[in-house]
PDB file of C-alpha atoms and ligand atoms in Angstrom:
ATOM      1  CA  MET A 129      10.926  10.961 -11.366  1.00 95.00           C
ATOM      2  CA  GLU A 130       9.966   7.282 -11.538  1.00 97.00           C
ATOM      3  CA  VAL A 131       9.098   5.697  -8.327  1.00 98.00           C
ATOM      4  CA  LEU A 132       7.958   2.437  -9.418  1.00 98.00           C
ATOM      5  CA  ARG A 133       8.758   0.228 -12.433  1.00 98.00           C
ATOM      6  CA  THR A 134       7.727  -3.361 -13.243  1.00 98.00           C
ATOM      7  CA  GLU A 135       9.122  -5.470 -16.003  1.00 98.00           C
ATOM      8  CA  GLU A 136       7.557  -8.357 -17.369  1.00 98.00           C
ATOM      9  CA  LEU A 137       6.308  -9.144 -13.943  1.00 98.00           C
ATOM     10  CA  THR A 138       4.924 -12.752 -13.737  1.00 98.00           C
ATOM     11  CA  LYS A 139       3.746 -15.038 -11.025  1.00 98.00           C
ATOM     12  CA  GLU A 140       2.416 -18.596 -11.525  1.00 98.00           C
ATOM     13  CA  TYR A 141       0.926 -20.596  -8.813  1.00 96.00           C
ATOM     14  CA  GLY A 142       1.023 -24.579  -8.530  1.00 94.00           C
ATOM     15  CA  PHE A 143       2.143 -26.886 -11.323  1.00 92.00           C
ATOM     16  CA  GLY A 144       1.233 -28.926 -14.369  1.00 92.00           C
ATOM     17  CA  GLU A 145      -2.654 -29.204 -14.750  1.00 93.00           C
ATOM     18  CA  ASN A 146      -3.188 -27.097 -11.538  1.00 94.00           C
ATOM     19  CA  LYS A 147      -1.055 -24.087 -12.697  1.00 95.00           C
ATOM     20  CA  VAL A 148      -2.563 -20.551 -12.370  1.00 96.00           C
ATOM     21  CA  ILE A 149      -0.995 -17.759 -14.187  1.00 97.00           C
ATOM     22  CA  ALA A 150      -2.069 -14.865 -11.764  1.00 98.00           C
ATOM     23  CA  LEU A 151      -0.155 -12.294 -13.235  1.00 98.00           C
ATOM     24  CA  ASP A 152       1.038 -12.355 -16.865  1.00 98.00           C
ATOM     25  CA  HIS A 153       4.219 -10.438 -17.987  1.00 98.00           C
ATOM     26  CA  VAL A 154       2.854  -7.021 -16.443  1.00 98.00           C
ATOM     27  CA  SER A 155       5.045  -3.705 -17.230  1.00 98.00           C
ATOM     28  CA  PHE A 156       4.288  -0.628 -16.242  1.00 98.00           C
ATOM     29  CA  SER A 157       5.692   2.633 -14.404  1.00 98.00           C
ATOM     30  CA  VAL A 158       4.571   5.145 -11.720  1.00 98.00           C
ATOM     31  CA  GLU A 159       5.901   8.478 -11.442  1.00 98.00           C
ATOM     32  CA  LYS A 160       6.502  10.188  -8.221  1.00 98.00           C
ATOM     33  CA  GLY A 161       3.088  11.848  -7.180  1.00 97.00           C
ATOM     34  CA  GLU A 162       0.863   9.444  -8.892  1.00 98.00           C
ATOM     35  CA  PHE A 163      -2.265   8.233  -7.395  1.00 98.00           C
ATOM     36  CA  VAL A 164      -3.089   5.070  -9.186  1.00 98.00           C
ATOM     37  CA  THR A 165      -6.017   2.904  -8.551  1.00 98.00           C
ATOM     38  CA  ILE A 166      -6.121  -0.695  -9.755  1.00 98.00           C
ATOM     39  CA  LEU A 167      -9.579  -2.216 -10.926  1.00 97.00           C
ATOM     40  CA  GLY A 168     -10.427  -5.719 -11.808  1.00 96.00           C
ATOM     41  CA  PRO A 169     -12.632  -8.421 -11.193  1.00 95.00           C
ATOM     42  CA  SER A 170     -12.054 -11.036  -8.531  1.00 95.00           C
ATOM     43  CA  GLY A 171      -9.354 -13.237  -9.062  1.00 96.00           C
ATOM     44  CA  SER A 172      -7.716 -11.226 -11.815  1.00 97.00           C
ATOM     45  CA  GLY A 173      -4.332 -10.910  -9.825  1.00 97.00           C
ATOM     46  CA  LYS A 174      -4.512  -7.412  -8.174  1.00 97.00           C
ATOM     47  CA  SER A 175      -3.506  -8.597  -4.875  1.00 97.00           C
ATOM     48  CA  THR A 176      -0.895 -10.744  -6.599  1.00 98.00           C
ATOM     49  CA  LEU A 177       0.434  -7.809  -8.107  1.00 98.00           C
ATOM     50  CA  LEU A 178       0.484  -5.562  -5.065  1.00 97.00           C
ATOM     51  CA  HIS A 179       2.173  -8.324  -3.031  1.00 97.00           C
ATOM     52  CA  LEU A 180       4.998  -8.415  -5.604  1.00 98.00           C
ATOM     53  CA  VAL A 181       5.470  -4.754  -5.743  1.00 98.00           C
ATOM     54  CA  GLY A 182       5.738  -4.570  -2.161  1.00 97.00           C
ATOM     55  CA  GLY A 183       8.398  -7.359  -1.915  1.00 96.00           C
ATOM     56  CA  VAL A 184       5.970  -9.871   0.229  1.00 93.00           C
ATOM     57  CA  ASP A 185       6.071 -12.462  -2.488  1.00 92.00           C
ATOM     58  CA  ARG A 186       8.711 -13.287  -5.396  1.00 94.00           C
ATOM     59  CA  PRO A 187       7.596 -13.270  -8.778  1.00 97.00           C
ATOM     60  CA  THR A 188       8.292 -16.371 -11.046  1.00 97.00           C
ATOM     61  CA  HIS A 189       9.548 -14.071 -13.642  1.00 97.00           C
ATOM     62  CA  GLY A 190      10.295 -10.441 -14.189  1.00 98.00           C
ATOM     63  CA  GLN A 191      11.569  -7.543 -12.031  1.00 98.00           C
ATOM     64  CA  VAL A 192      10.255  -4.602  -9.820  1.00 98.00           C
ATOM     65  CA  PHE A 193      12.408  -1.636  -9.266  1.00 98.00           C
ATOM     66  CA  ILE A 194      11.747   0.958  -6.500  1.00 98.00           C
ATOM     67  CA  GLY A 195      13.306   4.202  -6.555  1.00 97.00           C
ATOM     68  CA  GLY A 196      15.551   2.761  -9.309  1.00 96.00           C
ATOM     69  CA  GLN A 197      16.401  -0.425  -7.398  1.00 97.00           C
ATOM     70  CA  SER A 198      15.731  -3.859  -8.442  1.00 97.00           C
ATOM     71  CA  ILE A 199      14.345  -5.234  -5.059  1.00 98.00           C
ATOM     72  CA  TYR A 200      14.341  -9.015  -5.830  1.00 97.00           C
ATOM     73  CA  LYS A 201      17.935  -8.711  -6.401  1.00 97.00           C
ATOM     74  CA  MET A 202      18.399  -7.648  -2.826  1.00 97.00           C
ATOM     75  CA  LYS A 203      19.429 -10.097  -0.056  1.00 96.00           C
ATOM     76  CA  ASN A 204      16.489 -10.942   2.126  1.00 95.00           C
ATOM     77  CA  ARG A 205      17.422  -9.175   5.103  1.00 95.00           C
ATOM     78  CA  ASP A 206      18.214  -5.993   2.930  1.00 96.00           C
ATOM     79  CA  LEU A 207      14.969  -6.412   1.430  1.00 97.00           C
ATOM     80  CA  THR A 208      13.280  -6.436   4.660  1.00 95.00           C
ATOM     81  CA  VAL A 209      14.640  -3.213   6.045  1.00 95.00           C
ATOM     82  CA  PHE A 210      14.089  -1.474   2.334  1.00 97.00           C
ATOM     83  CA  ARG A 211      10.441  -2.732   2.648  1.00 96.00           C
ATOM     84  CA  ARG A 212      10.112  -0.924   6.008  1.00 95.00           C
ATOM     85  CA  ARG A 213      11.679   2.192   5.071  1.00 95.00           C
ATOM     86  CA  GLU A 214      10.405   2.706   1.486  1.00 97.00           C
ATOM     87  CA  ILE A 215       6.995   0.942   1.233  1.00 97.00           C
ATOM     88  CA  GLY A 216       3.953   1.373   2.934  1.00 97.00           C
ATOM     89  CA  GLN A 217       1.612  -1.129   3.329  1.00 97.00           C
ATOM     90  CA  ILE A 218      -2.081  -0.874   4.161  1.00 97.00           C
ATOM     91  CA  TYR A 219      -4.648  -3.635   4.154  1.00 94.00           C
ATOM     92  CA  GLN A 220      -8.564  -4.401   4.240  1.00 93.00           C
ATOM     93  CA  PHE A 221      -8.047  -5.604   7.883  1.00 93.00           C
ATOM     94  CA  TYR A 222      -5.893  -3.206   9.737  1.00 94.00           C
ATOM     95  CA  ASN A 223      -3.610  -5.684  11.011  1.00 94.00           C
ATOM     96  CA  LEU A 224      -2.914  -3.331  14.329  1.00 97.00           C
ATOM     97  CA  ILE A 225      -1.207  -4.604  17.576  1.00 97.00           C
ATOM     98  CA  PRO A 226      -4.158  -4.860  19.793  1.00 97.00           C
ATOM     99  CA  VAL A 227      -1.824  -4.246  23.275  1.00 98.00           C
ATOM    100  CA  LEU A 228      -0.228  -1.147  21.704  1.00 98.00           C
ATOM    101  CA  ASP A 229      -1.778   2.280  21.487  1.00 98.00           C
ATOM    102  CA  VAL A 230      -2.539   4.316  18.489  1.00 98.00           C
ATOM    103  CA  LYS A 231       0.986   6.181  19.014  1.00 98.00           C
ATOM    104  CA  GLU A 232       2.731   2.931  19.511  1.00 97.00           C
ATOM    105  CA  ASN A 233       1.185   1.244  16.375  1.00 98.00           C
ATOM    106  CA  ILE A 234       2.250   4.245  14.424  1.00 98.00           C
ATOM    107  CA  SER A 235       5.861   4.319  15.623  1.00 97.00           C
ATOM    108  CA  LEU A 236       6.232   0.630  15.041  1.00 96.00           C
ATOM    109  CA  PRO A 237       8.038   0.758  11.728  1.00 95.00           C
ATOM    110  CA  VAL A 238      10.690   3.222  13.131  1.00 95.00           C
ATOM    111  CA  LEU A 239      11.028   1.390  16.461  1.00 95.00           C
ATOM    112  CA  LEU A 240      11.727  -1.782  14.593  1.00 93.00           C
ATOM    113  CA  ASP A 241      14.403   0.134  12.713  1.00 91.00           C
ATOM    114  CA  HIS A 242      16.116   0.769  16.061  1.00 93.00           C
ATOM    115  CA  LYS A 243      15.538   4.572  15.352  1.00 94.00           C
ATOM    116  CA  LYS A 244      14.108   7.377  17.589  1.00 95.00           C
ATOM    117  CA  VAL A 245      10.434   8.574  16.523  1.00 95.00           C
ATOM    118  CA  ASP A 246      10.598  12.450  15.990  1.00 95.00           C
ATOM    119  CA  GLN A 247       7.782  13.569  18.296  1.00 96.00           C
ATOM    120  CA  GLU A 248       6.953  16.664  16.410  1.00 96.00           C
ATOM    121  CA  GLU A 249       6.571  14.735  13.206  1.00 94.00           C
ATOM    122  CA  LEU A 250       4.647  12.012  15.000  1.00 97.00           C
ATOM    123  CA  GLN A 251       2.343  14.982  16.292  1.00 97.00           C
ATOM    124  CA  LYS A 252       1.762  16.355  12.799  1.00 95.00           C
ATOM    125  CA  LEU A 253       0.933  13.058  11.623  1.00 96.00           C
ATOM    126  CA  LEU A 254      -1.687  12.413  14.192  1.00 97.00           C
ATOM    127  CA  GLU A 255      -3.136  15.821  13.276  1.00 96.00           C
ATOM    128  CA  ILE A 256      -3.627  14.897   9.690  1.00 95.00           C
ATOM    129  CA  LEU A 257      -5.095  11.743  10.384  1.00 96.00           C
ATOM    130  CA  GLY A 258      -7.431  13.513  12.753  1.00 96.00           C
ATOM    131  CA  LEU A 259      -6.193  11.164  15.732  1.00 97.00           C
ATOM    132  CA  GLU A 260      -4.804  13.603  18.081  1.00 96.00           C
ATOM    133  CA  LYS A 261      -7.425  13.054  20.696  1.00 97.00           C
ATOM    134  CA  ARG A 262      -6.921   9.215  20.373  1.00 97.00           C
ATOM    135  CA  ALA A 263      -3.219   9.223  20.584  1.00 98.00           C
ATOM    136  CA  ASP A 264      -3.441   6.973  23.578  1.00 98.00           C
ATOM    137  CA  HIS A 265      -6.201   4.655  22.786  1.00 98.00           C
ATOM    138  CA  LEU A 266      -5.830   0.927  22.113  1.00 98.00           C
ATOM    139  CA  PRO A 267      -7.204  -0.427  18.803  1.00 98.00           C
ATOM    140  CA  ASN A 268     -10.431  -1.929  20.223  1.00 97.00           C
ATOM    141  CA  GLU A 269     -11.498   1.645  21.509  1.00 97.00           C
ATOM    142  CA  LEU A 270     -11.670   2.707  17.977  1.00 97.00           C
ATOM    143  CA  SER A 271     -14.131   2.817  14.950  1.00 94.00           C
ATOM    144  CA  GLY A 272     -13.113   0.983  12.150  1.00 94.00           C
ATOM    145  CA  GLY A 273     -12.344   3.919  10.189  1.00 95.00           C
ATOM    146  CA  GLN A 274     -10.116   5.459  12.934  1.00 96.00           C
ATOM    147  CA  GLN A 275      -8.449   1.846  13.051  1.00 97.00           C
ATOM    148  CA  GLN A 276      -7.454   2.226   9.420  1.00 96.00           C
ATOM    149  CA  ARG A 277      -6.446   5.674   9.859  1.00 97.00           C
ATOM    150  CA  VAL A 278      -3.790   4.269  12.415  1.00 98.00           C
ATOM    151  CA  ALA A 279      -2.984   1.468   9.892  1.00 98.00           C
ATOM    152  CA  ILE A 280      -2.524   4.470   7.256  1.00 97.00           C
ATOM    153  CA  GLY A 281      -0.231   6.377   9.623  1.00 97.00           C
ATOM    154  CA  ARG A 282       1.978   3.316  10.339  1.00 97.00           C
ATOM    155  CA  ALA A 283       2.391   3.096   6.681  1.00 97.00           C
ATOM    156  CA  LEU A 284       3.598   6.667   6.406  1.00 96.00           C
ATOM    157  CA  ILE A 285       5.558   7.325   9.557  1.00 96.00           C
ATOM    158  CA  SER A 286       8.925   6.174   7.642  1.00 94.00           C
ATOM    159  CA  GLN A 287       8.010   8.589   4.664  1.00 94.00           C
ATOM    160  CA  PRO A 288       8.176   5.888   2.218  1.00 97.00           C
ATOM    161  CA  GLN A 289       8.521   6.396  -1.465  1.00 97.00           C
ATOM    162  CA  LEU A 290       5.451   4.223  -2.116  1.00 98.00           C
ATOM    163  CA  ILE A 291       2.154   3.682  -0.337  1.00 98.00           C
ATOM    164  CA  LEU A 292       0.382   0.260  -1.266  1.00 98.00           C
ATOM    165  CA  ALA A 293      -3.236  -0.341  -0.239  1.00 98.00           C
ATOM    166  CA  ASP A 294      -5.187  -3.429  -0.976  1.00 97.00           C
ATOM    167  CA  GLU A 295      -8.964  -2.504  -0.697  1.00 96.00           C
ATOM    168  CA  PRO A 296      -8.492  -0.206   2.468  1.00 97.00           C
ATOM    169  CA  THR A 297     -12.041   0.663   2.558  1.00 95.00           C
ATOM    170  CA  GLY A 298     -13.371  -2.930   1.953  1.00 94.00           C
ATOM    171  CA  ASN A 299     -14.490  -3.523   5.397  1.00 93.00           C
ATOM    172  CA  LEU A 300     -15.766   0.240   6.382  1.00 94.00           C
ATOM    173  CA  ASP A 301     -19.413   1.509   5.781  1.00 94.00           C
ATOM    174  CA  GLN A 302     -19.824   4.509   3.350  1.00 92.00           C
ATOM    175  CA  LYS A 303     -19.107   7.342   5.475  1.00 92.00           C
ATOM    176  CA  ASN A 304     -15.986   5.919   6.936  1.00 93.00           C
ATOM    177  CA  SER A 305     -14.926   4.903   3.285  1.00 94.00           C
ATOM    178  CA  LEU A 306     -15.632   8.300   2.080  1.00 93.00           C
ATOM    179  CA  GLU A 307     -13.309   9.806   4.967  1.00 94.00           C
ATOM    180  CA  ILE A 308     -10.563   7.233   4.114  1.00 95.00           C
ATOM    181  CA  ILE A 309     -10.767   8.010   0.525  1.00 95.00           C
ATOM    182  CA  ASN A 310     -10.509  11.733   1.480  1.00 95.00           C
ATOM    183  CA  LEU A 311      -7.504  11.374   3.245  1.00 95.00           C
ATOM    184  CA  PHE A 312      -5.622   9.333   0.406  1.00 96.00           C
ATOM    185  CA  LYS A 313      -6.386  12.303  -1.787  1.00 96.00           C
ATOM    186  CA  GLU A 314      -5.005  14.934   0.740  1.00 95.00           C
ATOM    187  CA  LEU A 315      -1.821  12.763   1.171  1.00 96.00           C
ATOM    188  CA  ASN A 316      -1.397  12.767  -2.755  1.00 96.00           C
ATOM    189  CA  GLU A 317      -2.432  16.280  -3.354  1.00 95.00           C
ATOM    190  CA  VAL A 318      -0.851  18.099  -0.447  1.00 92.00           C
ATOM    191  CA  TYR A 319       1.947  15.994   0.485  1.00 92.00           C
ATOM    192  CA  LYS A 320       2.629  14.259  -2.991  1.00 95.00           C
ATOM    193  CA  GLN A 321       2.436  10.982  -1.491  1.00 97.00           C
ATOM    194  CA  THR A 322       2.650   8.448  -4.582  1.00 98.00           C
ATOM    195  CA  ILE A 323       0.011   5.928  -4.162  1.00 98.00           C
ATOM    196  CA  LEU A 324      -1.077   2.387  -5.742  1.00 98.00           C
ATOM    197  CA  LEU A 325      -4.422   1.358  -4.405  1.00 98.00           C
ATOM    198  CA  ILE A 326      -6.571  -1.665  -5.196  1.00 97.00           C
ATOM    199  CA  THR A 327     -10.322  -1.066  -5.113  1.00 94.00           C
ATOM    200  CA  HIS A 328     -13.569  -2.587  -6.473  1.00 90.00           C
ATOM    201  CA  ASP A 329     -15.249   0.568  -6.397  1.00 90.00           C
ATOM    202  CA  GLU A 330     -15.559   2.649  -9.717  1.00 91.00           C
ATOM    203  CA  LYS A 331     -16.431   5.801  -7.725  1.00 90.00           C
ATOM    204  CA  ILE A 332     -13.107   5.527  -5.661  1.00 91.00           C
ATOM    205  CA  ALA A 333     -11.088   4.783  -8.794  1.00 94.00           C
ATOM    206  CA  GLY A 334     -12.688   8.200 -10.036  1.00 93.00           C
ATOM    207  CA  ASN A 335     -10.820  10.065  -7.289  1.00 90.00           C
ATOM    208  CA  SER A 336      -7.477   8.899  -8.566  1.00 96.00           C
ATOM    209  CA  SER A 337      -5.268  10.451 -11.015  1.00 95.00           C
ATOM    210  CA  ARG A 338      -4.842   7.287 -13.128  1.00 98.00           C
ATOM    211  CA  THR A 339      -6.818   3.952 -13.226  1.00 98.00           C
ATOM    212  CA  ILE A 340      -5.208   0.647 -14.243  1.00 98.00           C
ATOM    213  CA  ARG A 341      -7.729  -2.171 -15.319  1.00 98.00           C
ATOM    214  CA  ILE A 342      -6.717  -5.624 -14.769  1.00 98.00           C
ATOM    215  CA  GLU A 343      -8.027  -8.928 -16.205  1.00 97.00           C
ATOM    216  CA  ASP A 344      -6.744 -12.548 -15.944  1.00 97.00           C
ATOM    217  CA  GLY A 345      -3.340 -11.152 -14.996  1.00 98.00           C
ATOM    218  CA  LYS A 346      -3.062  -8.409 -17.737  1.00 98.00           C
ATOM    219  CA  ILE A 347      -3.307  -4.675 -18.028  1.00 98.00           C
ATOM    220  CA  ILE A 348      -6.177  -4.345 -20.404  1.00 98.00           C
ATOM    221  CA  GLU A 349      -6.464  -0.421 -19.678  1.00 98.00           C
ATOM    222  CA  ASP A 350      -4.317   2.170 -18.290  1.00 98.00           C
ATOM    223  CA  ILE A 351      -6.167   5.922 -18.136  1.00 97.00           C
ATOM    224  CA  ARG A 352      -4.751   9.161 -16.545  1.00 95.00           C
ATOM    225  CA  ARG A 353      -7.063  11.734 -15.808  1.00 90.00           C
TER     226      ARG A 353
HETATM  227  N1  LIG B 448      -1.177 -18.891  -2.823  1.00 69.81           N
HETATM  228  C1  LIG B 448      -1.822 -19.014  -3.927  1.00 69.81           C
HETATM  229  N2  LIG B 448      -1.990 -20.353  -4.465  1.00 69.81           N
HETATM  230  C2  LIG B 448      -2.571 -20.670  -5.723  1.00 69.81           C
HETATM  231  N3  LIG B 448      -3.337 -19.948  -6.426  1.00 69.81           N
HETATM  232  C3  LIG B 448      -3.337 -18.598  -5.840  1.00 69.81           C
HETATM  233  C4  LIG B 448      -2.742 -18.079  -4.824  1.00 69.81           C
HETATM  234  N4  LIG B 448      -3.058 -16.754  -4.613  1.00 69.81           N
HETATM  235  C5  LIG B 448      -3.823 -16.357  -5.654  1.00 69.81           C
HETATM  236  N5  LIG B 448      -3.960 -17.546  -6.345  1.00 69.81           N
HETATM  237  C6  LIG B 448      -4.776 -17.413  -7.547  1.00 69.81           C
HETATM  238  O1  LIG B 448      -4.048 -16.389  -8.525  1.00 69.81           O
HETATM  239  C7  LIG B 448      -5.232 -15.596  -9.119  1.00 69.81           C
HETATM  240  C8  LIG B 448      -5.101 -14.012  -9.003  1.00 69.81           C
HETATM  241  O2  LIG B 448      -5.346 -14.055  -7.366  1.00 69.81           O
HETATM  242  P1  LIG B 448      -5.576 -12.648  -6.706  1.00 69.81           P
HETATM  243  O3  LIG B 448      -5.379 -12.909  -4.953  1.00 69.81           O
HETATM  244  O4  LIG B 448      -4.332 -11.597  -7.160  1.00 69.81           O
HETATM  245  O5  LIG B 448      -6.848 -11.959  -7.234  1.00 69.81           O
HETATM  246  P2  LIG B 448      -7.443 -10.540  -6.842  1.00 69.81           P
HETATM  247  O6  LIG B 448      -7.620  -9.807  -8.055  1.00 69.81           O
HETATM  248  O7  LIG B 448      -6.813  -9.973  -5.608  1.00 69.81           O
HETATM  249  O8  LIG B 448      -9.095 -11.020  -6.658  1.00 69.81           O
HETATM  250  P3  LIG B 448      -9.839 -10.211  -5.434  1.00 69.81           P
HETATM  251  O9  LIG B 448     -10.657  -9.020  -6.012  1.00 69.81           O
HETATM  252  O10 LIG B 448     -10.724 -11.411  -4.927  1.00 69.81           O
HETATM  253  O11 LIG B 448      -9.126  -9.673  -3.965  1.00 69.81           O
HETATM  254  C9  LIG B 448      -6.476 -16.218  -8.684  1.00 69.81           C
HETATM  255  O12 LIG B 448      -6.693 -17.084  -9.534  1.00 69.81           O
HETATM  256  C10 LIG B 448      -6.138 -16.911  -7.263  1.00 69.81           C
HETATM  257  O13 LIG B 448      -7.126 -18.165  -7.205  1.00 69.81           O
HETATM  258 MG1  LIG B 449      -7.158  -9.211  -3.770  1.00 69.81          MG
END
């Protein structure tokens, strides 16, 4: 089953002499259960691609389909709700809310959706994340790796179709990086979570089931393992 498809996805910034083509007619698709890493030099268009797939930014040209739905054909308000339910986003800096504890930070997308959090599901998620004993702590009482696990929990709580991660280990030491990557592997292998993850690290890419290389806004290689 296809979870994601982009068609001729293009993003230009600026005008005239200042025009930058950050993404240049990129087309690819991702099946349910794939763990895709995106590799490429700085400035090659990786974050731009993730932003467009995540519905954060609008393309200059082209389309993004998630679960068969063309996301940029939706009204803004519908897209906001769709993103909250179907796309989990994880960044290098965890973007947690400092005054909310671990449980509350993870629950946030569901609460914003005016829904009740299933406490059993939340407990299960805390265990998968290894955060059971930290559930009532504030972000500043956690290590970097733990904070990133909270951000991953927040991305997972709505059981989204797709997880997007932009260098999620970029701010972590080797030990914590390894733990986070192992967590992504487990989410993919055990829970069949579809993941699209940007990294600079070839070793991390080696842990995924498919690697897409980007240069100058274009896909130059797409390898499945
Ligand atoms: N808001 C913006 N305005 C103008 N140019 C931009 C903007 N955002 C990105 N760019 C340009 O688009 C190109 C792609 O940027 P992008 O952030 O996608 O690269 P990246 O592959 O994520 O790089 P890095 O590995 O350094 O994070 C770059 O040339 C960048 O300067
Ligand atoms: Mg980037």
